[in-house]
CSV table of C-alpha atoms in Angstrom, one decimal:
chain,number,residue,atom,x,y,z
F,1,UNK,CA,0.0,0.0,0.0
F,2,UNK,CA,2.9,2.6,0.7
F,3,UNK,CA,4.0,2.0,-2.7
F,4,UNK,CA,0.9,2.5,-4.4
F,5,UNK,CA,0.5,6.4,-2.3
F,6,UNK,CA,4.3,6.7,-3.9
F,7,UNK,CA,3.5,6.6,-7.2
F,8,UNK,CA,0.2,8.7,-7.4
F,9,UNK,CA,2.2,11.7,-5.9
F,10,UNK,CA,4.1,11.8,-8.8
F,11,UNK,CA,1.1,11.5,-11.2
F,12,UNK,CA,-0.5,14.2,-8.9
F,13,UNK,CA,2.5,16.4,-9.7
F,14,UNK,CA,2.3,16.1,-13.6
F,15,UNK,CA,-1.6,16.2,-13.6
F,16,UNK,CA,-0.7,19.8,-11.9
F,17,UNK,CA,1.7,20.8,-13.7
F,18,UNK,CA,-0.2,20.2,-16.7
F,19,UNK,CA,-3.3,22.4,-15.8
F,20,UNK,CA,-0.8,24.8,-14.6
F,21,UNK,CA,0.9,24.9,-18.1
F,22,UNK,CA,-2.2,25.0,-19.8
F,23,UNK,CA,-4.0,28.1,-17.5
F,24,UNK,CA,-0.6,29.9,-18.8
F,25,UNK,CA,-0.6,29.4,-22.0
F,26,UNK,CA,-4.6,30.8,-22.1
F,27,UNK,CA,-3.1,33.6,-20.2
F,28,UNK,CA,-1.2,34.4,-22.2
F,29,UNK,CA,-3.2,33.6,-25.8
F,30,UNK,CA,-6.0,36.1,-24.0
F,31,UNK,CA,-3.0,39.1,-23.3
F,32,UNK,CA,-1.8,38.6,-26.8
F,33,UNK,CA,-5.8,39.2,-28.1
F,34,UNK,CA,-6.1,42.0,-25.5
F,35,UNK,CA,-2.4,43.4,-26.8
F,36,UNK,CA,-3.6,43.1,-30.5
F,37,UNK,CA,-7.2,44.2,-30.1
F,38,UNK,CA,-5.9,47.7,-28.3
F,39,UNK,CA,-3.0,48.4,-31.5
F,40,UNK,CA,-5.7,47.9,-34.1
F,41,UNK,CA,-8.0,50.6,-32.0
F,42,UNK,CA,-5.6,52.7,-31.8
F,43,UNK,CA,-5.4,52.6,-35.9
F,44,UNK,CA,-8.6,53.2,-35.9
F,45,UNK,CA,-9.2,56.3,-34.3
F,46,UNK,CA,-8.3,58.6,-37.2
F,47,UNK,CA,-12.3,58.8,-38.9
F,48,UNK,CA,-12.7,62.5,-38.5
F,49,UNK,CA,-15.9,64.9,-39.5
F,50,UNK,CA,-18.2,61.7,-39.9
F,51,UNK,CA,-21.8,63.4,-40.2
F,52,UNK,CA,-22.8,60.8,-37.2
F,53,UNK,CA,-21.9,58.8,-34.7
F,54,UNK,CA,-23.7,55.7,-33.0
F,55,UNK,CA,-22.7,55.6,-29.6
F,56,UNK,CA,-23.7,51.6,-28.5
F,57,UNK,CA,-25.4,51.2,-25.1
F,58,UNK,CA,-23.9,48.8,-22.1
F,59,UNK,CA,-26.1,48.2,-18.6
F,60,UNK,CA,-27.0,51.1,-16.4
F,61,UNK,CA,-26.8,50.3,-12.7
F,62,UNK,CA,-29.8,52.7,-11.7
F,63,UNK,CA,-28.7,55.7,-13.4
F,64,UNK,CA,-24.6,55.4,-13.2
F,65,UNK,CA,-23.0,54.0,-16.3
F,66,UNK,CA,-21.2,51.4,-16.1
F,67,UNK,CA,-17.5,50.9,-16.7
F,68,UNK,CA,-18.2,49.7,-19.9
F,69,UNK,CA,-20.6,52.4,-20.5
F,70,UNK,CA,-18.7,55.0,-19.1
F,71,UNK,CA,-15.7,54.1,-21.9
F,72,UNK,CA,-18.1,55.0,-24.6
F,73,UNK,CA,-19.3,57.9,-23.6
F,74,UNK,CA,-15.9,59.1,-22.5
F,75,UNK,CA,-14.9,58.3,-26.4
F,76,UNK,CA,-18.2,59.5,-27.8
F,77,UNK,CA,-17.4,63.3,-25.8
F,78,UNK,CA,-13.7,63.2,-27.5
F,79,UNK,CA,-15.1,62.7,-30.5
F,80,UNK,CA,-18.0,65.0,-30.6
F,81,UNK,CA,-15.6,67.9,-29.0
F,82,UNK,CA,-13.0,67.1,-31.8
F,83,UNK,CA,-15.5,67.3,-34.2
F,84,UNK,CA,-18.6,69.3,-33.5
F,85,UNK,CA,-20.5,69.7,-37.0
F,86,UNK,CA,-20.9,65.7,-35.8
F,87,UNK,CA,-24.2,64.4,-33.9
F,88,UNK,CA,-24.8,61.6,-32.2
F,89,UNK,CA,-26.9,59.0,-32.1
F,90,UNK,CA,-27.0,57.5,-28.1
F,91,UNK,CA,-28.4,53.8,-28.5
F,92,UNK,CA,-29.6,51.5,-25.8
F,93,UNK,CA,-32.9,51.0,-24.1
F,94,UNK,CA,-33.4,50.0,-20.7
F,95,UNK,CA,-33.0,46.8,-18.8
F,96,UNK,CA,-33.3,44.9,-15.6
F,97,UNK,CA,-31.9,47.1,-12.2
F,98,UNK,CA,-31.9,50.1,-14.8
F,99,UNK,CA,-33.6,53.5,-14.0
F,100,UNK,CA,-33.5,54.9,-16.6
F,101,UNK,CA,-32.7,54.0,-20.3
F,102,UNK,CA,-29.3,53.5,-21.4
F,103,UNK,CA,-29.2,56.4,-23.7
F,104,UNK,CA,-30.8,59.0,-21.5
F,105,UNK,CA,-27.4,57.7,-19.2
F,106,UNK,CA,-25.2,58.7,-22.0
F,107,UNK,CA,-27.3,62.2,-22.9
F,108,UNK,CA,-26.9,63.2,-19.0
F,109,UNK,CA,-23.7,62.7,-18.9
F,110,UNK,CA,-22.9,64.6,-22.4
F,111,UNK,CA,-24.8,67.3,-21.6
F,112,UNK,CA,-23.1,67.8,-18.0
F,113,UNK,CA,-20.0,67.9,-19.7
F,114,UNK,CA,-21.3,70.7,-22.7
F,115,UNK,CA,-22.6,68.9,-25.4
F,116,UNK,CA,-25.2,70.3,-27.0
F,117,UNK,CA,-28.7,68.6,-26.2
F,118,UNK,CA,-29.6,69.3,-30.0
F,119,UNK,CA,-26.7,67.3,-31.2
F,120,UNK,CA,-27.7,64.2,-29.5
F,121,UNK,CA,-30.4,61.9,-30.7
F,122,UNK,CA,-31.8,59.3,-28.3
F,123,UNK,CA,-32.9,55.5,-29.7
F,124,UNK,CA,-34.4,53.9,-26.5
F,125,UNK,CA,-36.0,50.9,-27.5
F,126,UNK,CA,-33.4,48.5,-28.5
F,127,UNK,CA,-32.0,45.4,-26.0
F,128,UNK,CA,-28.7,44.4,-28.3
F,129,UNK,CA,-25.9,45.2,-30.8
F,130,UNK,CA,-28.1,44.7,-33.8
F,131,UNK,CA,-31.4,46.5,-32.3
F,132,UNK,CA,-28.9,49.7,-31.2
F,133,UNK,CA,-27.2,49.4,-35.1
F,134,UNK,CA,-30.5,48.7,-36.8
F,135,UNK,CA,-32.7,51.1,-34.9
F,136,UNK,CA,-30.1,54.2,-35.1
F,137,UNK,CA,-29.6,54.0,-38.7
F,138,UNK,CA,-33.4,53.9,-39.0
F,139,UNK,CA,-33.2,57.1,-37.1
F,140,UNK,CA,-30.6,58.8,-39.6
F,141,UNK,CA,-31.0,56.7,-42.3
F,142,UNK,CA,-28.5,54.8,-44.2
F,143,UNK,CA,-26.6,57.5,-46.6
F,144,UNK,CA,-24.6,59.2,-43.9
F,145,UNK,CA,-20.8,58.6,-42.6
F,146,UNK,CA,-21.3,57.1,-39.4
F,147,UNK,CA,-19.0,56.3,-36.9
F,148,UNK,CA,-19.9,53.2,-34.2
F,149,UNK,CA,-18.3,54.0,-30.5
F,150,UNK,CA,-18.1,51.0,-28.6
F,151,UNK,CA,-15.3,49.6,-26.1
F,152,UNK,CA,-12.3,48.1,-28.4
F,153,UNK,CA,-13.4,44.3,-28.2
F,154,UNK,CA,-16.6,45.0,-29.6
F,155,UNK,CA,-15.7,47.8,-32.2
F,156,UNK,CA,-15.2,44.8,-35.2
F,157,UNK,CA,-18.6,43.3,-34.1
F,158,UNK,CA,-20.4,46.5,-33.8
F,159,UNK,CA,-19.1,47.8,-37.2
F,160,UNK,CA,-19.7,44.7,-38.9
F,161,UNK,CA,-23.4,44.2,-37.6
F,162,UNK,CA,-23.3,48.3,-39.0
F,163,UNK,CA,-22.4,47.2,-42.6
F,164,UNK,CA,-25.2,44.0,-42.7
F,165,UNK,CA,-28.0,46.6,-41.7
F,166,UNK,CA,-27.3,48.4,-45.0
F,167,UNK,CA,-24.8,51.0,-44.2
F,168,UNK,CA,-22.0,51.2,-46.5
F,169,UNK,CA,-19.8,53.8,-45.1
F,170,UNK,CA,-19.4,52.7,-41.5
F,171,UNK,CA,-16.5,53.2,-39.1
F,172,UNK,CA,-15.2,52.2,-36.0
F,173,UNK,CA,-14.4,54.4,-33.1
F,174,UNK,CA,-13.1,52.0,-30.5
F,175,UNK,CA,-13.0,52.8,-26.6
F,176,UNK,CA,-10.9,51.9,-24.4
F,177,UNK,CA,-11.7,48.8,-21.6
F,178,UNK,CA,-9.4,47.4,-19.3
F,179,UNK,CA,-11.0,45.2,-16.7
F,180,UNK,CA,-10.5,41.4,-16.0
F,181,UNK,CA,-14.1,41.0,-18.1
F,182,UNK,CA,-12.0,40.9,-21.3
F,183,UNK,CA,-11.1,37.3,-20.7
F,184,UNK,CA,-14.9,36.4,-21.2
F,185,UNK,CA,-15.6,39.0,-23.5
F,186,UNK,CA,-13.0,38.6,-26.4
F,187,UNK,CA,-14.1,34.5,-26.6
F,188,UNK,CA,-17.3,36.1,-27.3
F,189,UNK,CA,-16.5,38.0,-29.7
């Protein structure tokens, strides 16, 4: 019997040393996306004068933005004080534990930092990526030069979704997002 205890401590070993070695190599595959996702957003950032934006909506906890959330509209004020001939279009309706709708979050905050209320168009009514693309542009219609803000890891999903709905000159305008989150999120998309 002592024999048998000897040899399993060894198989123990390798068994952990082999989920060890694997948990570091998805480390480090996931920081080589992240690494890769934020150099291509940074390439993307030069779309000046685009007649609109779409800023995407993310959950509202009551009426603060989220993290997430907060990243767009961050991006989406830069933009629209960079370029102000540009409006926006804030996109997101309003969920579970959410006060208020998703793009009247966005619009308060814009506003309290002095953007123009007449700039900003509200689209409250959609629950996803494709409602908040295929909504806004329904709003502005499908001729324009439109810009979708959204954090980096969803910029190519967003713009993508942009360019089924019908809109041929569509452009990303990645935020940034730097949480632990990522590792679920870039699977995902």
């Amino acid at each position: 019997l002592p024999e048998q205890t000897n040899m399993t401590a060894p198989v123990r070993r390798n068994q952990f040393r082999e989920k060890r070695s694997k948990y570091i190599r998805t480390i480090r595959v996931h920081a080589e996306a992240v690494r890769n996702i934020n150099t291509a957003a940074e390439r993307m950032r030069k779309h000046p004068n685009l007649e609109y934006i779409i800023v995407l909506g993310a959950h509202v906890e009551g009426t603060r933005l989220t993290l997430a959330l907060l990243e767009r509209t961050r991006r989406a004020l830069q933009y629209l004080e960079e370029n102000p001939d540009t409006k926006a279009v804030l996109s997101g309706g309003k969920g579970e534990g959410e006060a208020i709708t998703e793009a009247q979050a966005m619009c308060n905050y814009l506003t309290e930092h002095g953007i123009a209320r007449d700039r900003l168009i509200l689209e409250e009514k959609s629950t996803s990526t494709t409602e908040n693309l295929r909504f806004s542009l329904a709003l502005i219609g499908l001729d324009h030069s439109v810009g979708v803000v959204t954090n980096n890891f969803h910029v190519f999903r967003g713009t993508a979704i942009g360019r089924k709905c019908g809109c041929k000159e569509i452009y990303p305008i990645p935020s940034r997002y730097r949480s632990w989150r990522l590792l679920i999120y870039i699977p995902r998309e």
